[in-house]
Short mmCIF file of C-alpha atoms in Angstrom, two decimals:
data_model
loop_
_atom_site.label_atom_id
_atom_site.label_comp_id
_atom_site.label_asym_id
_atom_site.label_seq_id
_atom_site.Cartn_x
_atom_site.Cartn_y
_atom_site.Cartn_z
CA UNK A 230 119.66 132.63 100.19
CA UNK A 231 120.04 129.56 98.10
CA UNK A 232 121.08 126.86 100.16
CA UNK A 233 123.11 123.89 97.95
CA UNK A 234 122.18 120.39 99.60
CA UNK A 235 122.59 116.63 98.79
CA UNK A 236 120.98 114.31 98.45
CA UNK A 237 121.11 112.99 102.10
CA UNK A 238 120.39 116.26 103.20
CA UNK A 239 117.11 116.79 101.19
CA UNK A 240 115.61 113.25 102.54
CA UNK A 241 116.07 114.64 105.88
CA UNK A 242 115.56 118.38 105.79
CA UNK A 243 111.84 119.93 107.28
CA UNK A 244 109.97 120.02 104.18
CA UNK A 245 106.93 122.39 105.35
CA UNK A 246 105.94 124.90 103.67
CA UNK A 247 107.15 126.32 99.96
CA UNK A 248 110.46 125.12 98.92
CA UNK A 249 111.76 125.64 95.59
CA UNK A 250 114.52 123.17 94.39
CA UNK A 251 116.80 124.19 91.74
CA UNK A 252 118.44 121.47 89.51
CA UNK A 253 121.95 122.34 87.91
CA UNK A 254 125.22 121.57 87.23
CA UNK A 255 128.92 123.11 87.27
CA UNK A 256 129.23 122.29 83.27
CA UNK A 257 126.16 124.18 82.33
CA UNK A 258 125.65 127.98 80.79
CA UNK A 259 122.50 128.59 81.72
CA UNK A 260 122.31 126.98 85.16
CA UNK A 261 125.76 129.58 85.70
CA UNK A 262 123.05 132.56 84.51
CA UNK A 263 120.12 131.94 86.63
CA UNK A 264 122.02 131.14 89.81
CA UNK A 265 122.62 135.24 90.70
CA UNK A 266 119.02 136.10 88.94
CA UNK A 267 117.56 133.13 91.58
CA UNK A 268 119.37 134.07 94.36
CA UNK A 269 118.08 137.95 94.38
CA UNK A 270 114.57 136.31 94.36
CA UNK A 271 115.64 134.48 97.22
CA UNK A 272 116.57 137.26 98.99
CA UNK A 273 113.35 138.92 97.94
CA UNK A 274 111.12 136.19 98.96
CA UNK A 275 112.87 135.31 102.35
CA UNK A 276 110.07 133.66 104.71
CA UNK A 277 107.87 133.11 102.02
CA UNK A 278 109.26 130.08 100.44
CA UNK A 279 112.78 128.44 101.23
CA UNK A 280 115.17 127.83 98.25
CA UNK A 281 118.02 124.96 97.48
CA UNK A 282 120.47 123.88 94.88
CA UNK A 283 121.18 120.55 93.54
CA UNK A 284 123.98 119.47 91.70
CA UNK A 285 122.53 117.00 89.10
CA UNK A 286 125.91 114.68 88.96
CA UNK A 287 126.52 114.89 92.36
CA UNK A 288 122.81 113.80 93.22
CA UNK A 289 121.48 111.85 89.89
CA UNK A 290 119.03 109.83 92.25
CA UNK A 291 117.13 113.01 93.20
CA UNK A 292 117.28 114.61 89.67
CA UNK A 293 115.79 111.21 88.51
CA UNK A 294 112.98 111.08 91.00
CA UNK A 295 111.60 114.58 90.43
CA UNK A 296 112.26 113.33 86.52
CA UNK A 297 114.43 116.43 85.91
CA UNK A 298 115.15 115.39 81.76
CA UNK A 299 116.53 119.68 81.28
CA UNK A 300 118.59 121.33 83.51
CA UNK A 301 118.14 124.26 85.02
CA UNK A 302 115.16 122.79 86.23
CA UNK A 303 112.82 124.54 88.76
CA UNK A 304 110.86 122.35 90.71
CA UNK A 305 108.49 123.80 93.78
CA UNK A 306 107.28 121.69 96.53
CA UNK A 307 104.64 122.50 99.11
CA UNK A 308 105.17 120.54 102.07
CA UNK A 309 107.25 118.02 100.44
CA UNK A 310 105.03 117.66 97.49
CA UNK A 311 105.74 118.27 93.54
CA UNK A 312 102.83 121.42 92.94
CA UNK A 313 104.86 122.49 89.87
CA UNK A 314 107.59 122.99 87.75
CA UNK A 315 109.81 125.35 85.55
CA UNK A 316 112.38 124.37 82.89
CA UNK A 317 115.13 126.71 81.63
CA UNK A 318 116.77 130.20 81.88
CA UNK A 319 114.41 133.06 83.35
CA UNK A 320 114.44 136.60 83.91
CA UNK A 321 113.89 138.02 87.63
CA UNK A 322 110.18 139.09 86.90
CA UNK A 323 109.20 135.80 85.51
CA UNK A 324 110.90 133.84 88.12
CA UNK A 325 109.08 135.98 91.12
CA UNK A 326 105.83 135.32 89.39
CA UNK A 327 106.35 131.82 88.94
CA UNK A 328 106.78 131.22 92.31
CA UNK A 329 104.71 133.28 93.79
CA UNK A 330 101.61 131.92 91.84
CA UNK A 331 102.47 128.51 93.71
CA UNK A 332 102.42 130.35 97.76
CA UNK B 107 134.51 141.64 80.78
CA UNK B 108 133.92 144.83 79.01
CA UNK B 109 130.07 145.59 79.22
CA UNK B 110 128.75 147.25 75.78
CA UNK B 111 125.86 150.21 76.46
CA UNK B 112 124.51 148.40 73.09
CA UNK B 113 124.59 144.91 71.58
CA UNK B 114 122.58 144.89 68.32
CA UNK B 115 121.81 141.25 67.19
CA UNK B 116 121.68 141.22 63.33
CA UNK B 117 123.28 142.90 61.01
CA UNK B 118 120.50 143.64 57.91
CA UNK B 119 119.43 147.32 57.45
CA UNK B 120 117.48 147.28 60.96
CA UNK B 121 120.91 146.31 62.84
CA UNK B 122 123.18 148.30 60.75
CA UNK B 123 120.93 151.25 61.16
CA UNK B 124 120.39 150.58 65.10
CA UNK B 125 124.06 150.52 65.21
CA UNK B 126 124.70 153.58 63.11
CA UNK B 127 122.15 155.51 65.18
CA UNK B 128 123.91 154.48 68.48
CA UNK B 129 127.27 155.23 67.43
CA UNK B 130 125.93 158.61 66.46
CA UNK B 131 124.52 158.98 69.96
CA UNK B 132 128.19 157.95 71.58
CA UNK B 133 127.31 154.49 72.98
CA UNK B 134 129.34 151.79 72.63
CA UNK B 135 128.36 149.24 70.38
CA UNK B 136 128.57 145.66 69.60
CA UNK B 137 127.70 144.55 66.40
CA UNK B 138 127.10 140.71 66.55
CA UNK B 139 126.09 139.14 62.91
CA UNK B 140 127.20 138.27 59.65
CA UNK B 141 129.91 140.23 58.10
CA UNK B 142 127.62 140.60 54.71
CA UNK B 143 124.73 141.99 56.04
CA UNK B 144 121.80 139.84 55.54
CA UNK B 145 121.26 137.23 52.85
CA UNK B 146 118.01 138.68 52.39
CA UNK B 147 118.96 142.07 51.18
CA UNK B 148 121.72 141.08 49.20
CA UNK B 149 119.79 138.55 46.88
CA UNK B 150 116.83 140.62 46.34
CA UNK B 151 116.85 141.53 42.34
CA UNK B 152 115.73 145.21 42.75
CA UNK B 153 114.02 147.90 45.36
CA UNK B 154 112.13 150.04 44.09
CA UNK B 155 110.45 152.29 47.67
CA UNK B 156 113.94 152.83 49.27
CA UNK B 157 114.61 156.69 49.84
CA UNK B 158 117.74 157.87 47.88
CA UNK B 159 118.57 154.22 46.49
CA UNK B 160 116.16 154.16 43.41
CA UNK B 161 116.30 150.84 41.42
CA UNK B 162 119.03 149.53 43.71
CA UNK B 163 120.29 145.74 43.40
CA UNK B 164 120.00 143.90 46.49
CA UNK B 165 123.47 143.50 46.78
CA UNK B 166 124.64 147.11 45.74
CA UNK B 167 122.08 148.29 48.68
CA UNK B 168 123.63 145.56 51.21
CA UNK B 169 127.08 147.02 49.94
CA UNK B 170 125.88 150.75 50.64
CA UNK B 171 124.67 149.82 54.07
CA UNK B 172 127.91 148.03 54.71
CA UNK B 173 129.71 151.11 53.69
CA UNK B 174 128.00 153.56 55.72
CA UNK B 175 128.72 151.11 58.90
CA UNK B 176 132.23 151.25 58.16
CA UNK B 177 132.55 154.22 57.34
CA UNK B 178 131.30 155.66 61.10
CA UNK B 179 133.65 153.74 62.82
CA UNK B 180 131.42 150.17 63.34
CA UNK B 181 132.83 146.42 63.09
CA UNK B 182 130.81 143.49 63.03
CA UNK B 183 131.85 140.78 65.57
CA UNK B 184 130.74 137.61 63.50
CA UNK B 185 129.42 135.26 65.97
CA UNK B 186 126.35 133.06 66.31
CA UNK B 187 124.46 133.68 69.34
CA UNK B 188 123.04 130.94 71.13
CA UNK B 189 121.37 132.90 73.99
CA UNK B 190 120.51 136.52 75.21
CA UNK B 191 120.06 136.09 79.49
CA UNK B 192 118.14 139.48 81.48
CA UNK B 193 120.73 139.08 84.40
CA UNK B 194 119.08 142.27 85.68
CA UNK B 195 120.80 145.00 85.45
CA UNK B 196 122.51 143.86 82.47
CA UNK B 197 122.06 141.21 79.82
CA UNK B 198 124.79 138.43 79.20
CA UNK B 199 125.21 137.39 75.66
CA UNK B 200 126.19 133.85 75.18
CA UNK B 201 127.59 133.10 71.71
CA UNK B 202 129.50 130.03 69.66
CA UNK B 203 132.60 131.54 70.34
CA UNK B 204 132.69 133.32 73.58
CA UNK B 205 130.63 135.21 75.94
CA UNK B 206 129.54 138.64 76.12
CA UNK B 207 128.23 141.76 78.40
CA UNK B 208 125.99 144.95 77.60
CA UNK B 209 123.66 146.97 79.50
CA UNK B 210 120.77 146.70 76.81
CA UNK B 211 120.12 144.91 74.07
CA UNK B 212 118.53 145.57 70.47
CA UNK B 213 117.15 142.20 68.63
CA UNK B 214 117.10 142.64 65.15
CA UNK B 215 117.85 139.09 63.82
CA UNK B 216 115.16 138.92 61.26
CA UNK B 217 112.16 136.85 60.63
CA UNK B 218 112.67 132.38 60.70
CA UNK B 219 110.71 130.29 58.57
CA UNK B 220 111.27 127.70 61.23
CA UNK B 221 108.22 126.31 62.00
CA UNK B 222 107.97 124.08 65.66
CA UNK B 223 106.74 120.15 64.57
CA UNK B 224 103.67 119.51 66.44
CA UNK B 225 104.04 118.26 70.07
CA UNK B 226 107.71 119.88 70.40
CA UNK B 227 107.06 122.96 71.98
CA UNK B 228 104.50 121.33 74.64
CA UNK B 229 107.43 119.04 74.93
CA UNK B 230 110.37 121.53 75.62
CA UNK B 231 112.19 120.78 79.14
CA UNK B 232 110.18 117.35 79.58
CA UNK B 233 112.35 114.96 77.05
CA UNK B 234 112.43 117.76 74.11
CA UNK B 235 115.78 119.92 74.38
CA UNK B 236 118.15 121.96 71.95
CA UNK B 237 121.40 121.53 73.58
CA UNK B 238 123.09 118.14 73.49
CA UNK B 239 125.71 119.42 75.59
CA UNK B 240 123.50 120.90 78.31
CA UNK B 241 121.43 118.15 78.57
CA UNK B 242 124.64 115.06 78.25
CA UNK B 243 125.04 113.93 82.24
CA UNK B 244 121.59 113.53 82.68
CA UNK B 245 121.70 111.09 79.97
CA UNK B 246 124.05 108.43 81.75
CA UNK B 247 122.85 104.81 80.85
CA UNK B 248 119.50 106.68 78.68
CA UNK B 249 118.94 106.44 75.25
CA UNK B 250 118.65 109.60 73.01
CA UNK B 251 117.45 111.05 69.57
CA UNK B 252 119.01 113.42 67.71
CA UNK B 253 117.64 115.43 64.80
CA UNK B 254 120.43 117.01 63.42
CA UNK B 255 120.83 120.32 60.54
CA UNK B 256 123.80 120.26 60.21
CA UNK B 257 127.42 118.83 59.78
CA UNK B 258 128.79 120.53 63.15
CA UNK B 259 126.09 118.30 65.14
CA UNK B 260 128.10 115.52 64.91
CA UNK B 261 130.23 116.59 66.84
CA UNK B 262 127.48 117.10 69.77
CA UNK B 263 125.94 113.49 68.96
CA UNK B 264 129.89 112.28 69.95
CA UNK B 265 129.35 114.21 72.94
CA UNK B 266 126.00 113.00 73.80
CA UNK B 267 127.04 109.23 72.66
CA UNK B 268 129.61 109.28 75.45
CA UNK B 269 127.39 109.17 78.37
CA UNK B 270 124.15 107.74 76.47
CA UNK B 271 123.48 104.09 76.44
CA UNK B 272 122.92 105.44 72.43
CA UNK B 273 121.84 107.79 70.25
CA UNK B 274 119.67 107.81 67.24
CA UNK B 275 121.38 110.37 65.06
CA UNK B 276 118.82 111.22 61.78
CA UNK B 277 120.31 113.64 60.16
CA UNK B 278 118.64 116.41 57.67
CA UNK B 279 121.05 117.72 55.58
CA UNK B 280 123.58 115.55 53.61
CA UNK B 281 125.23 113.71 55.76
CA UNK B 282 128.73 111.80 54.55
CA UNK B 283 129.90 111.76 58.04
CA UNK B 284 131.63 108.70 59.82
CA UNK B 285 129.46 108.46 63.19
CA UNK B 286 129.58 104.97 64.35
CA UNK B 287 129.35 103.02 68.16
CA UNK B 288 126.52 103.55 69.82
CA UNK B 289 125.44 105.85 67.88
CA UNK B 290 122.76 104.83 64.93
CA UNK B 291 122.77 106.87 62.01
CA UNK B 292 119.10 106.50 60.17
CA UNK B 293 119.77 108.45 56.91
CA UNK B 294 115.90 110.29 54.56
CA UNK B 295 114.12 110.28 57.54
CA UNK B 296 111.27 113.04 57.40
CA UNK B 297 110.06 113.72 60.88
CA UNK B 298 106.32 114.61 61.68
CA UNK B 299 105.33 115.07 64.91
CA UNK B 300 106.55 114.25 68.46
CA UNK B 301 104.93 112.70 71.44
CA UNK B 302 105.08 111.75 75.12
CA UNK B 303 104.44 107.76 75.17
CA UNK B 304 104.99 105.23 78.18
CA UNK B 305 108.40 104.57 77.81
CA UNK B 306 109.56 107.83 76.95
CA UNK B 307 109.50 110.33 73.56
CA UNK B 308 108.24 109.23 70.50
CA UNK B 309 109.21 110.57 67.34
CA UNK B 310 106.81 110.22 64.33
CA UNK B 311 108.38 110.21 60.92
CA UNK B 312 106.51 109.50 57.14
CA UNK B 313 107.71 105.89 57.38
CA UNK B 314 107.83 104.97 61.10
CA UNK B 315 108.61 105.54 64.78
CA UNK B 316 111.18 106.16 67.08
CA UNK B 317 111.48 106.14 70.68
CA UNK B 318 113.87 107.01 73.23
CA UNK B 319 114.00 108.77 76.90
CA UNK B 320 114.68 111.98 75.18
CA UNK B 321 114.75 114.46 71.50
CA UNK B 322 117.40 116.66 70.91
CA UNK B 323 116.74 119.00 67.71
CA UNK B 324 119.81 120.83 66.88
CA UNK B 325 118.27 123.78 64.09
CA UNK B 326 120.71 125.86 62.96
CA UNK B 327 117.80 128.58 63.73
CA UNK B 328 116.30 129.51 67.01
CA UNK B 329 112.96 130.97 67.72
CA UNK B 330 113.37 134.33 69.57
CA UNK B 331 111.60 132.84 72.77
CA UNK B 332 113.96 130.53 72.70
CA UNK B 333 117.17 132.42 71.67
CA UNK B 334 116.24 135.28 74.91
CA UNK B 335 114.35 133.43 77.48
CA UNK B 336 111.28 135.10 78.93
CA UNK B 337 110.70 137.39 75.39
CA UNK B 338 107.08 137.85 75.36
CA UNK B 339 105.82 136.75 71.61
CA UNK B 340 102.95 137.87 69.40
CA UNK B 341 102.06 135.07 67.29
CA UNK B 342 105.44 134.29 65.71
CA UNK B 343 106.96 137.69 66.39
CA UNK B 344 108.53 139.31 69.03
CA UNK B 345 105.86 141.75 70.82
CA UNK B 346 107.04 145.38 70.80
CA UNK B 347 105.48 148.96 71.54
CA UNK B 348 105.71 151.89 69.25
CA UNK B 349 109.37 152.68 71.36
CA UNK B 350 110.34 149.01 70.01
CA UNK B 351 110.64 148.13 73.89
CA UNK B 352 110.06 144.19 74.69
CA UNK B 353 108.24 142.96 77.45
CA UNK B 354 112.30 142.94 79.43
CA UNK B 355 113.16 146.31 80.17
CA UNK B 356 116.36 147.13 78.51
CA UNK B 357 115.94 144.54 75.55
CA UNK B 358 114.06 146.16 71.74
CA UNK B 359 113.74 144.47 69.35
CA UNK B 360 113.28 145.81 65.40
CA UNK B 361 113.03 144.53 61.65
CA UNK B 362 111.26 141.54 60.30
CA UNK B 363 111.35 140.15 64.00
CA UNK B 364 108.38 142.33 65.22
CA UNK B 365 106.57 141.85 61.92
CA UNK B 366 105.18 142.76 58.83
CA UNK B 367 105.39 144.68 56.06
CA UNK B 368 108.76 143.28 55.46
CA UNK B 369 110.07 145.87 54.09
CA UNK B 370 113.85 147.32 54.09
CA UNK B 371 113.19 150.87 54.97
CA UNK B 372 110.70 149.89 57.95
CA UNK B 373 113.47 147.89 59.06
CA UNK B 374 115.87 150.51 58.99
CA UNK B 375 113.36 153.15 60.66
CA UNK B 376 112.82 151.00 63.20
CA UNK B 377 116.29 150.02 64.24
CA UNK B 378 116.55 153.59 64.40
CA UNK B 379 113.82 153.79 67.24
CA UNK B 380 115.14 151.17 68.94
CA UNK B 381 118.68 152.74 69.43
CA UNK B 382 116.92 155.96 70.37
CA UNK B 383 115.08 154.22 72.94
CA UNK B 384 117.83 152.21 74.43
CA UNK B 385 119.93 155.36 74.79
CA UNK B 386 116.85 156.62 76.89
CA UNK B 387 116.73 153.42 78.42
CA UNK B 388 120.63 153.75 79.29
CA UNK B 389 119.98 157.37 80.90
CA UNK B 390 117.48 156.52 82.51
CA UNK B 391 119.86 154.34 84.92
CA UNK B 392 122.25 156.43 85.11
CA UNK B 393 119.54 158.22 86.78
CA UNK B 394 118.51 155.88 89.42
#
């Protein structure tokens, strides 16, 4: 599952472990395509790294600190730190492989 | 939305004859392309090596393939497609004016000249973008370059302009248009290279510099990495096996696109191998 969070929510969540953060917004096409493509991978990768939505208007402070210039922007964490990054639309394959290689 | 079996992307003698050979096969088909076939058939002066055409004009052969297209039944939906997404177990087709559904996909949109300036592709995602209008919010109170190709970009740079603090607009094409604000039209500018700095992007042009927190480059042509996300390449062609499969199951490709000899009738035989093996492709889910 892709959980959507703010802001507020992200400063305080348990950051352990893989999470991968995915930057969007309501107004964009491509954001609208990978959001069912991401959440199968989530589904596929449940317990091996934890995934979450940000809306980029809603939380411009976050999109700003992870410098998030492109949306949909991919950004994975390992326990609360930056490890790497993915900008743009992706098929299921790619998107598997791109996180995996960072677990 | 009504999902196509086929869409076929292009529509010079590798589309038309992808399209032809799908029809034959009883798919559905969507034909997205220009309604004259392409520009490079119809002003070649004369082929010589095409089968049955002997000393044909380039626009008496793009007529004949025309014919034959309409003639089985096909229509060309003239579009401009900005993106082809795998969603899976389909693909979604996102064009200019409206979006669209099929279960595979043949690419047979020709070969671009366009050639990447140095620094933009290491660039892409991290200040370097294509689409103004994806890109606008995260612009609020930033400051933003726009190389622009043509006239219908100025109505992006308005776009952009609205949440920017401003935009450098440098147009390359002739440009008589009445942008104004905060935007900053800078007129014979001949761009270089681009360039993470400090304070943001840099762009490098024959008689200066410009920086801002990001570059937007609006081509009117789109490299096929770019145009389906995910294609695997092979140099500057997209990388197909003898079926004309990509590297996304479900998506072929054919023509000028997956390289040379550029040459009409390899175009055509191959966008007849590609509808071939997306009918395949479509029984073999039916199958699953």
């Amino acid at each position: 599952m892709v959980k959507k969070i703010t802001t507020a929510e992200f400063n305080s969540m348990d950051k352990s472990g893989v999470s991968v953060l995915d930057f969007n917004a309501t107004w964009c096409g491509p954001c609208k395509m990978l959001a069912p493509v991401l959440e199968e991978v989530s589904e596929e990768m449940a317990g091996q790294a934890n995934f979450y939505s940000i809306d980029t208007d809603e939380n411009p402070d976050l999109a700003r600190e992870y410098g998030i210039m492109n949306i949909p922007a991919l950004v994975v964490l390992k326990d609360g730190q930056k490890v790497d990054m993915n900008v743009g639309f992706a098929p299921k394959d790619a998107l598997k492989e791109f996180v995996s290689k960072n677990i | 939305m009504e999902r196509y079996d086929i869409a076929v992307i292009g529509t010079g003698p590798a589309g038309l004859e992808a399209a032809i050979t799908a029809k034959v096969r009883n798919k559905s088909v969507l034909l997205l392309g220009s309604k004259g076939s392409s520009d490079k058939v119809a002003k070649a002066h004369t082929i010589q090596n095409y089968l049955g055409l002997p000393e044909v004009s380039g626009d008496k052969m793009a007529q004949a393939f025309l014919d034959h297209a309409k003639g089985m039944g096909i229509t060309i939906t003239e579009d401009k497609v900005n993106a082809v997404y795998s969603m899976g177990q389909y693909f979604a087709i996102q064009c200019h004016g409206g979006d669209y559904e099929a279960s595979s996909v043949i690419i047979a949109a020709g070969m671009t000249a366009m050639k990447p300036f140095p620094g933009e592709m290491e660039n892409l995602g991290r200040g370097v973008s294509y689409c103004a209008t994806c890109d606008a919010a995260l612009y609020k109170g930033r400051t933003a370059i726009i190389l622009a190709y043509g006239k219908e970009d100025e109505e992006e740079a308005e776009f952009l302009a609205e949440r920017a603090e401003n935009v450098t607009y440098i147009p390359q094409y002739e440009y008589d248009g009445k942008l104004g604000g905060n935007i900053i039209v800078k007129k014979d500018i001949k761009p270089v290279s681009i360039e993470q700095v400090a304070d943001g992007m840099q762009l490098t042009a024959e008689d200066g510099t410009f920086v801002a927190d990001g570059i937007f480059i609006l081509r009117q042509q789109i490299a096929p990495s770019q145009l389906v996300p995910g294609l695997a390449m092979d140099g500057n062609h997209v990388q197909v096996d003898r079926q004309m499969a990509t590297n996304i199951p479900g998506l072929f490709a054919a023509g000028d696109i997956t390289g040379t000899p550029y040459q009409y009738i390899k175009a055509a035989g191959e966008g007849n191998v590609a509808a071939l093996s997306a009918v395949s492709y479509l029984n073999s889910l039916k199958n699953k």
